[in-house]
Short mmCIF file of N, CA and C in Angstrom, two decimals:
data_model
loop_
_atom_site.label_atom_id
_atom_site.label_comp_id
_atom_site.label_asym_id
_atom_site.label_seq_id
_atom_site.Cartn_x
_atom_site.Cartn_y
_atom_site.Cartn_z
N UNK A 1 13.57 -25.65 -2.98
CA UNK A 1 14.39 -24.93 -2.30
C UNK A 1 13.31 -23.88 -1.56
N UNK A 2 13.88 -23.71 -0.38
CA UNK A 2 13.03 -22.74 0.52
C UNK A 2 13.95 -21.54 0.78
N UNK A 3 13.05 -20.33 0.65
CA UNK A 3 13.77 -19.06 0.99
C UNK A 3 13.56 -18.51 2.38
N UNK A 4 14.40 -18.58 3.34
CA UNK A 4 14.47 -18.26 4.52
C UNK A 4 15.19 -17.03 4.97
N UNK A 5 14.21 -16.40 5.61
CA UNK A 5 14.83 -15.07 6.25
C UNK A 5 15.43 -15.11 7.62
N UNK A 6 16.86 -15.09 7.56
CA UNK A 6 17.64 -15.27 8.64
C UNK A 6 18.22 -14.24 9.06
N UNK A 7 18.02 -14.13 10.49
CA UNK A 7 18.44 -12.81 11.10
C UNK A 7 19.10 -13.15 12.79
N UNK A 8 20.22 -12.38 12.76
CA UNK A 8 21.12 -12.47 13.75
C UNK A 8 20.50 -11.86 15.19
N UNK A 9 19.66 -12.43 15.79
CA UNK A 9 19.26 -11.80 17.13
C UNK A 9 20.18 -11.57 17.88
N UNK A 10 21.25 -12.32 18.16
CA UNK A 10 22.14 -11.75 19.34
C UNK A 10 23.44 -12.67 18.63
N UNK A 11 24.36 -12.35 19.17
CA UNK A 11 25.74 -13.01 18.41
C UNK A 11 25.68 -14.66 18.36
N UNK A 12 24.87 -15.25 19.53
CA UNK A 12 24.64 -16.60 19.44
C UNK A 12 23.21 -17.19 19.17
N UNK A 13 22.33 -16.53 18.63
CA UNK A 13 21.11 -16.97 18.53
C UNK A 13 20.42 -16.36 17.21
N UNK A 14 19.98 -17.50 16.28
CA UNK A 14 19.48 -17.39 15.12
C UNK A 14 18.07 -17.79 15.00
N UNK A 15 17.20 -16.87 14.37
CA UNK A 15 15.99 -17.46 13.89
C UNK A 15 15.49 -17.41 12.60
N UNK A 16 14.57 -18.52 12.15
CA UNK A 16 14.76 -18.75 10.83
C UNK A 16 13.01 -18.41 10.73
N UNK A 17 12.29 -17.72 9.72
CA UNK A 17 11.27 -17.61 9.24
C UNK A 17 11.04 -18.02 7.69
N UNK A 18 10.26 -19.04 7.61
CA UNK A 18 10.21 -19.46 6.27
C UNK A 18 9.49 -18.52 5.31
N UNK A 19 10.01 -17.83 4.17
CA UNK A 19 9.28 -16.94 3.43
C UNK A 19 8.61 -17.71 2.25
N UNK A 20 9.24 -18.51 1.80
CA UNK A 20 8.89 -19.18 0.38
C UNK A 20 9.36 -20.66 0.51
N UNK A 21 8.51 -21.74 -0.12
CA UNK A 21 9.30 -22.91 -0.23
C UNK A 21 8.66 -23.61 -1.61
N UNK A 22 9.58 -24.14 -2.43
CA UNK A 22 9.14 -24.54 -3.67
C UNK A 22 8.21 -23.72 -4.62
N UNK A 23 8.51 -22.46 -4.59
CA UNK A 23 7.72 -21.44 -5.49
C UNK A 23 6.34 -21.12 -4.85
N UNK A 24 6.19 -21.48 -3.55
CA UNK A 24 5.01 -21.26 -3.06
C UNK A 24 5.17 -20.14 -1.73
N UNK A 25 4.44 -19.17 -1.78
CA UNK A 25 4.51 -18.17 -0.77
C UNK A 25 4.16 -19.07 0.80
N UNK A 26 4.90 -18.61 1.90
CA UNK A 26 4.71 -19.17 2.89
C UNK A 26 4.65 -18.26 4.06
N UNK A 27 4.64 -16.85 3.51
CA UNK A 27 4.54 -15.77 4.57
C UNK A 27 3.60 -14.51 3.62
N UNK A 28 3.05 -13.84 4.45
CA UNK A 28 2.33 -12.79 4.08
C UNK A 28 3.08 -11.24 4.55
N UNK A 29 3.16 -10.27 3.56
CA UNK A 29 3.62 -9.11 3.99
C UNK A 29 2.59 -8.19 4.56
N UNK A 30 2.78 -8.03 5.92
CA UNK A 30 1.93 -6.83 6.55
C UNK A 30 2.37 -5.75 6.89
N UNK A 31 1.39 -4.78 6.23
CA UNK A 31 1.88 -3.27 6.20
C UNK A 31 1.13 -2.64 7.28
N UNK A 32 1.79 -2.17 8.60
CA UNK A 32 1.27 -1.60 9.61
C UNK A 32 0.74 -0.11 9.33
N UNK A 33 0.21 0.34 10.31
CA UNK A 33 -0.53 1.67 10.26
C UNK A 33 0.61 2.61 9.72
N UNK A 34 2.06 2.40 10.36
CA UNK A 34 2.85 3.85 9.97
C UNK A 34 3.47 3.66 8.54
N UNK A 35 3.13 2.55 7.93
CA UNK A 35 3.61 2.42 6.57
C UNK A 35 2.30 2.24 5.30
N UNK A 36 2.69 2.25 4.30
CA UNK A 36 1.87 2.49 3.08
C UNK A 36 1.87 1.10 2.19
N UNK A 37 0.73 0.32 2.23
CA UNK A 37 0.50 -0.86 1.08
C UNK A 37 0.86 -0.84 -0.23
N UNK A 38 0.64 0.47 -0.67
CA UNK A 38 0.55 0.80 -2.30
C UNK A 38 1.97 1.42 -2.60
N UNK A 39 2.92 1.75 -1.44
CA UNK A 39 3.95 2.89 -1.74
C UNK A 39 4.94 1.95 -2.56
N UNK A 40 5.90 2.55 -3.33
CA UNK A 40 6.70 2.25 -4.38
C UNK A 40 7.71 1.16 -3.50
N UNK A 41 8.21 1.55 -2.14
CA UNK A 41 9.21 0.64 -1.74
C UNK A 41 8.51 -0.74 -1.21
N UNK A 42 7.29 -0.94 -0.95
CA UNK A 42 6.66 -2.07 -0.62
C UNK A 42 6.37 -2.97 -1.61
N UNK A 43 6.01 -2.41 -3.01
CA UNK A 43 6.01 -2.80 -3.98
C UNK A 43 7.54 -3.67 -4.70
N UNK A 44 8.30 -2.84 -4.26
CA UNK A 44 9.74 -3.28 -4.52
C UNK A 44 9.90 -4.37 -3.83
N UNK A 45 9.84 -4.43 -2.32
CA UNK A 45 10.33 -5.70 -1.53
C UNK A 45 9.47 -6.60 -2.24
N UNK A 46 8.13 -6.63 -2.44
CA UNK A 46 7.43 -7.89 -2.70
C UNK A 46 7.97 -8.36 -4.18
N UNK A 47 8.50 -7.35 -5.11
CA UNK A 47 8.70 -7.79 -6.14
C UNK A 47 10.06 -8.28 -6.22
N UNK A 48 10.86 -7.98 -5.18
CA UNK A 48 12.47 -8.45 -5.16
C UNK A 48 12.19 -9.86 -4.47
N UNK A 49 11.22 -10.05 -3.56
CA UNK A 49 11.11 -11.48 -3.19
C UNK A 49 10.57 -12.72 -4.33
N UNK A 50 9.58 -11.78 -5.19
CA UNK A 50 8.92 -12.66 -6.34
C UNK A 50 10.24 -13.06 -7.18
N UNK A 51 11.02 -12.07 -7.54
CA UNK A 51 12.09 -12.53 -8.38
C UNK A 51 12.98 -13.49 -7.84
N UNK A 52 13.39 -13.25 -6.54
CA UNK A 52 14.17 -14.24 -5.73
C UNK A 52 13.51 -15.73 -5.86
N UNK A 53 12.38 -15.86 -5.66
CA UNK A 53 11.94 -17.08 -5.31
C UNK A 53 10.78 -17.80 -6.42
N UNK A 54 10.51 -16.91 -7.13
CA UNK A 54 9.24 -17.37 -8.08
C UNK A 54 7.81 -17.16 -7.29
N UNK A 55 7.72 -16.93 -5.94
CA UNK A 55 6.25 -16.77 -5.48
C UNK A 55 6.14 -15.45 -5.30
N UNK A 56 4.57 -15.23 -5.25
CA UNK A 56 4.21 -13.98 -4.97
C UNK A 56 3.57 -13.81 -3.60
N UNK A 57 4.32 -12.90 -2.80
CA UNK A 57 3.69 -12.87 -1.51
C UNK A 57 2.46 -11.83 -1.24
N UNK A 58 1.47 -12.42 -0.78
CA UNK A 58 0.40 -11.35 -0.40
C UNK A 58 0.74 -10.33 0.18
N UNK A 59 0.13 -8.99 0.18
CA UNK A 59 0.64 -7.65 0.83
C UNK A 59 -0.90 -7.38 1.46
N UNK A 60 -0.72 -7.07 2.49
CA UNK A 60 -2.19 -6.79 3.28
C UNK A 60 -1.95 -5.80 4.29
N UNK A 61 -2.94 -4.89 4.50
CA UNK A 61 -2.72 -3.96 5.82
C UNK A 61 -2.96 -4.64 6.96
N UNK A 62 -2.50 -4.07 7.89
CA UNK A 62 -2.95 -4.72 9.45
C UNK A 62 -4.26 -4.82 9.67
N UNK A 63 -5.20 -3.97 9.31
CA UNK A 63 -6.46 -4.04 9.41
C UNK A 63 -7.04 -5.22 8.76
N UNK A 64 -6.68 -5.55 7.54
CA UNK A 64 -7.07 -7.09 7.04
C UNK A 64 -7.06 -8.22 7.73
N UNK A 65 -6.29 -8.10 8.98
CA UNK A 65 -6.06 -9.50 9.52
C UNK A 65 -6.99 -9.32 10.78
N UNK A 66 -7.86 -8.40 10.70
CA UNK A 66 -9.00 -8.30 11.56
C UNK A 66 -8.62 -8.84 13.01
N UNK A 67 -8.19 -8.04 13.67
CA UNK A 67 -7.77 -8.13 15.14
C UNK A 67 -7.11 -9.59 15.57
N UNK A 68 -5.78 -9.78 15.09
CA UNK A 68 -5.14 -11.06 15.43
C UNK A 68 -4.75 -11.11 16.99
N UNK A 69 -4.79 -12.41 17.08
CA UNK A 69 -4.14 -12.55 18.60
C UNK A 69 -2.55 -12.73 18.36
N UNK A 70 -1.77 -12.72 19.61
CA UNK A 70 -0.37 -12.85 19.72
C UNK A 70 -0.47 -13.99 20.68
N UNK A 71 0.03 -14.91 20.48
CA UNK A 71 0.25 -15.91 21.45
C UNK A 71 1.70 -16.62 21.35
N UNK A 72 2.33 -16.78 22.40
CA UNK A 72 3.77 -17.13 22.56
C UNK A 72 4.64 -16.53 21.45
N UNK A 73 4.45 -15.25 20.95
CA UNK A 73 5.05 -14.64 19.96
C UNK A 73 5.00 -14.99 18.68
N UNK A 74 3.54 -15.50 18.39
CA UNK A 74 3.16 -15.95 17.03
C UNK A 74 1.88 -15.06 16.81
N UNK A 75 1.70 -14.62 15.39
CA UNK A 75 0.34 -13.95 15.17
C UNK A 75 -0.30 -15.16 14.63
N UNK A 76 -1.70 -14.99 15.16
CA UNK A 76 -2.88 -15.81 14.85
C UNK A 76 -3.72 -14.93 14.34
N UNK A 77 -4.13 -14.85 13.07
CA UNK A 77 -5.19 -14.12 12.56
C UNK A 77 -6.49 -14.69 12.81
N UNK A 78 -7.81 -13.81 12.91
CA UNK A 78 -9.04 -14.27 13.15
C UNK A 78 -9.41 -15.45 12.02
N UNK A 79 -8.90 -15.23 10.95
CA UNK A 79 -9.42 -16.20 9.81
C UNK A 79 -8.13 -16.64 9.44
N UNK A 80 -7.45 -17.51 10.08
CA UNK A 80 -6.11 -18.02 9.97
C UNK A 80 -5.85 -18.51 8.60
N UNK A 81 -7.22 -19.44 7.88
CA UNK A 81 -7.00 -20.09 6.69
C UNK A 81 -7.07 -19.07 5.41
N UNK A 82 -7.01 -17.61 5.84
CA UNK A 82 -7.07 -16.61 4.67
C UNK A 82 -5.52 -16.35 4.21
N UNK A 83 -4.62 -16.63 5.28
CA UNK A 83 -3.05 -16.01 5.15
C UNK A 83 -2.42 -17.14 5.30
N UNK A 84 -1.03 -16.74 4.73
CA UNK A 84 -0.14 -17.59 5.08
C UNK A 84 0.47 -17.99 6.37
N UNK A 85 1.24 -18.74 6.64
CA UNK A 85 1.59 -19.34 7.87
C UNK A 85 2.28 -18.22 8.71
N UNK A 86 3.34 -17.70 7.91
CA UNK A 86 4.34 -16.51 8.53
C UNK A 86 3.93 -15.19 8.06
N UNK A 87 4.56 -14.34 8.70
CA UNK A 87 4.50 -12.83 8.36
C UNK A 87 5.53 -11.96 8.54
N UNK A 88 5.86 -11.11 7.60
CA UNK A 88 6.81 -9.95 7.36
C UNK A 88 6.07 -8.74 7.84
N UNK A 89 6.02 -8.20 8.79
CA UNK A 89 5.32 -7.15 9.25
C UNK A 89 6.28 -5.88 9.19
N UNK A 90 5.84 -4.88 8.30
CA UNK A 90 6.52 -3.80 8.04
C UNK A 90 6.03 -2.45 8.90
N UNK A 91 6.72 -1.82 9.48
CA UNK A 91 6.31 -0.55 10.28
C UNK A 91 5.56 -0.76 11.72
N UNK A 92 5.46 0.28 12.30
CA UNK A 92 4.85 0.21 13.55
C UNK A 92 3.46 0.32 13.56
N UNK A 93 3.03 -0.10 14.49
CA UNK A 93 1.49 -0.43 14.52
C UNK A 93 0.82 -1.33 15.70
N UNK A 94 -0.39 -1.09 15.80
CA UNK A 94 -0.88 -2.12 16.93
C UNK A 94 -0.51 -3.63 17.19
N UNK A 95 -0.41 -4.24 16.00
CA UNK A 95 0.33 -5.66 15.94
C UNK A 95 1.71 -5.74 16.58
N UNK A 96 2.39 -4.54 16.24
CA UNK A 96 3.95 -4.80 16.64
C UNK A 96 3.85 -4.31 18.22
N UNK A 97 2.86 -3.67 18.83
CA UNK A 97 2.59 -3.48 20.02
C UNK A 97 2.19 -4.63 20.61
N UNK A 98 1.32 -5.37 20.17
CA UNK A 98 0.97 -6.88 20.70
C UNK A 98 2.00 -7.79 20.80
N UNK A 99 3.12 -7.53 19.98
CA UNK A 99 4.19 -8.38 19.56
C UNK A 99 5.38 -7.98 20.84
N UNK A 100 4.90 -6.73 21.38
CA UNK A 100 6.20 -6.28 22.26
C UNK A 100 7.22 -5.48 21.54
N UNK A 101 7.05 -5.00 20.41
CA UNK A 101 7.95 -4.54 19.73
C UNK A 101 7.71 -2.70 19.61
N UNK A 102 8.96 -2.03 20.03
CA UNK A 102 8.40 -0.51 20.10
C UNK A 102 9.92 0.08 19.48
N UNK A 103 9.59 1.19 18.84
CA UNK A 103 10.62 2.07 18.60
C UNK A 103 11.17 2.91 19.29
N UNK A 104 10.68 3.03 20.62
CA UNK A 104 11.44 3.56 21.62
C UNK A 104 12.89 3.69 21.71
N UNK A 105 13.92 4.51 21.86
CA UNK A 105 15.45 4.34 21.78
C UNK A 105 16.03 4.29 20.32
N UNK A 106 15.29 4.16 19.46
CA UNK A 106 15.92 3.90 17.97
C UNK A 106 15.86 5.47 17.53
N UNK A 107 16.94 5.96 17.14
CA UNK A 107 17.22 7.00 16.62
C UNK A 107 17.12 7.28 15.38
N UNK A 108 17.07 8.69 15.07
CA UNK A 108 16.26 9.07 13.46
C UNK A 108 16.98 8.30 12.62
N UNK A 109 16.40 7.67 11.78
CA UNK A 109 17.13 6.78 10.38
C UNK A 109 17.50 5.41 10.81
N UNK A 110 17.07 4.91 12.25
CA UNK A 110 17.40 3.65 12.77
C UNK A 110 16.37 2.86 12.30
N UNK A 111 16.84 1.73 12.39
CA UNK A 111 15.92 0.42 12.07
C UNK A 111 16.32 -0.83 13.08
N UNK A 112 14.70 -1.40 13.49
CA UNK A 112 14.67 -2.41 14.32
C UNK A 112 14.34 -3.64 13.53
N UNK A 113 14.94 -4.67 13.62
CA UNK A 113 14.52 -6.05 13.00
C UNK A 113 14.36 -7.03 14.18
N UNK A 114 13.10 -7.80 14.29
CA UNK A 114 13.04 -8.54 15.49
C UNK A 114 12.39 -9.65 14.93
N UNK A 115 12.57 -10.96 15.29
CA UNK A 115 11.61 -12.11 15.03
C UNK A 115 11.16 -12.78 16.15
N UNK A 116 10.08 -13.45 16.04
CA UNK A 116 9.36 -13.77 17.05
C UNK A 116 8.43 -14.91 16.58
N UNK A 117 8.59 -16.28 16.99
CA UNK A 117 7.54 -17.10 16.67
C UNK A 117 7.71 -17.23 15.01
N UNK A 118 6.43 -16.79 14.47
CA UNK A 118 5.95 -16.97 12.93
C UNK A 118 6.25 -15.46 12.14
N UNK A 119 6.92 -14.69 12.75
CA UNK A 119 6.85 -13.58 12.23
C UNK A 119 8.53 -12.83 12.23
N UNK A 120 8.41 -11.74 11.37
CA UNK A 120 9.72 -10.93 11.12
C UNK A 120 9.30 -9.42 11.53
N UNK A 121 9.48 -8.68 12.22
CA UNK A 121 9.20 -7.38 12.21
C UNK A 121 10.17 -6.37 11.75
N UNK A 122 9.96 -5.55 10.84
CA UNK A 122 10.89 -4.53 10.23
C UNK A 122 10.40 -3.08 10.61
N UNK A 123 10.88 -2.40 11.32
CA UNK A 123 10.34 -1.03 11.81
C UNK A 123 11.59 -0.13 11.62
N UNK A 124 11.31 1.19 11.43
CA UNK A 124 12.14 2.32 11.29
C UNK A 124 11.75 3.53 11.56
N UNK A 125 12.88 4.54 12.08
CA UNK A 125 12.31 5.90 12.26
C UNK A 125 12.10 6.85 10.94
N UNK A 126 11.97 5.84 9.81
CA UNK A 126 11.99 6.89 8.66
C UNK A 126 10.40 6.32 7.79
N UNK A 127 10.27 6.90 7.23
CA UNK A 127 8.83 6.41 6.44
C UNK A 127 9.20 5.35 5.22
N UNK A 128 10.40 5.18 5.09
CA UNK A 128 10.93 4.10 3.94
C UNK A 128 11.09 2.76 4.50
N UNK A 129 10.16 1.95 5.35
CA UNK A 129 10.32 0.66 6.19
C UNK A 129 10.73 -0.57 5.06
N UNK A 130 9.76 -0.52 3.78
CA UNK A 130 10.20 -1.70 3.21
C UNK A 130 11.53 -1.70 2.30
N UNK A 131 12.06 -0.44 1.94
CA UNK A 131 13.32 -0.19 1.76
C UNK A 131 14.29 -0.73 2.70
N UNK A 132 13.97 -0.41 3.84
CA UNK A 132 15.22 -1.01 5.02
C UNK A 132 14.80 -2.46 4.78
N UNK A 133 13.70 -2.95 4.48
CA UNK A 133 13.55 -4.48 4.92
C UNK A 133 14.34 -5.38 3.55
N UNK A 134 14.49 -4.38 2.55
CA UNK A 134 15.13 -5.17 1.45
C UNK A 134 16.62 -5.08 1.83
N UNK A 135 17.04 -4.51 2.65
CA UNK A 135 18.71 -4.58 3.31
C UNK A 135 18.96 -5.65 4.30
N UNK A 136 17.57 -6.57 4.84
CA UNK A 136 17.84 -7.91 5.29
C UNK A 136 18.53 -9.01 4.58
N UNK A 137 19.26 -9.57 5.10
CA UNK A 137 20.01 -10.64 4.42
C UNK A 137 18.84 -12.05 3.93
N UNK A 138 18.65 -12.10 2.81
CA UNK A 138 17.77 -13.29 2.48
C UNK A 138 18.69 -14.26 1.93
N UNK A 139 18.62 -15.42 2.55
CA UNK A 139 19.21 -16.70 2.32
C UNK A 139 18.61 -17.90 1.74
N UNK A 140 18.96 -18.16 0.55
CA UNK A 140 18.15 -19.57 0.00
C UNK A 140 18.75 -20.78 0.99
N UNK A 141 17.97 -21.30 1.27
CA UNK A 141 18.31 -22.60 2.12
C UNK A 141 17.65 -23.90 1.60
N UNK A 142 18.17 -24.96 1.50
CA UNK A 142 17.69 -26.08 1.16
C UNK A 142 16.39 -26.73 1.95
N UNK A 143 15.46 -27.11 1.19
CA UNK A 143 14.28 -27.30 1.75
C UNK A 143 13.82 -28.58 1.11
#
């Protein structure tokens, strides 16, 4: 069984990013400059994903990706073998800028969720980004 993060990008377009499959992590949680890797909400998001799937997702800071490239909407870390193939990016930072994601126009308490290639970005105008990420629809899919 795979855990797939499904997002309605518009009324007619869906994008799937595989988070876990058969109890193995297929994604890493990347915490941007504006969020905190060790805060309770980030730990809670990681814990919920583990409870749902049995897989423990690695949580890294944006800096640990060591200046990743973005090509065709996909994140490509300098040391690709060190990380899972997909990414959940929490908060706004340099990586979200490279992905073309901005909180411009998002009101106080707002949330922006965008998928692109091998990643999902969850950013908001409050400091509780991971709590907002838990609000996403996590859908088990046959794999």
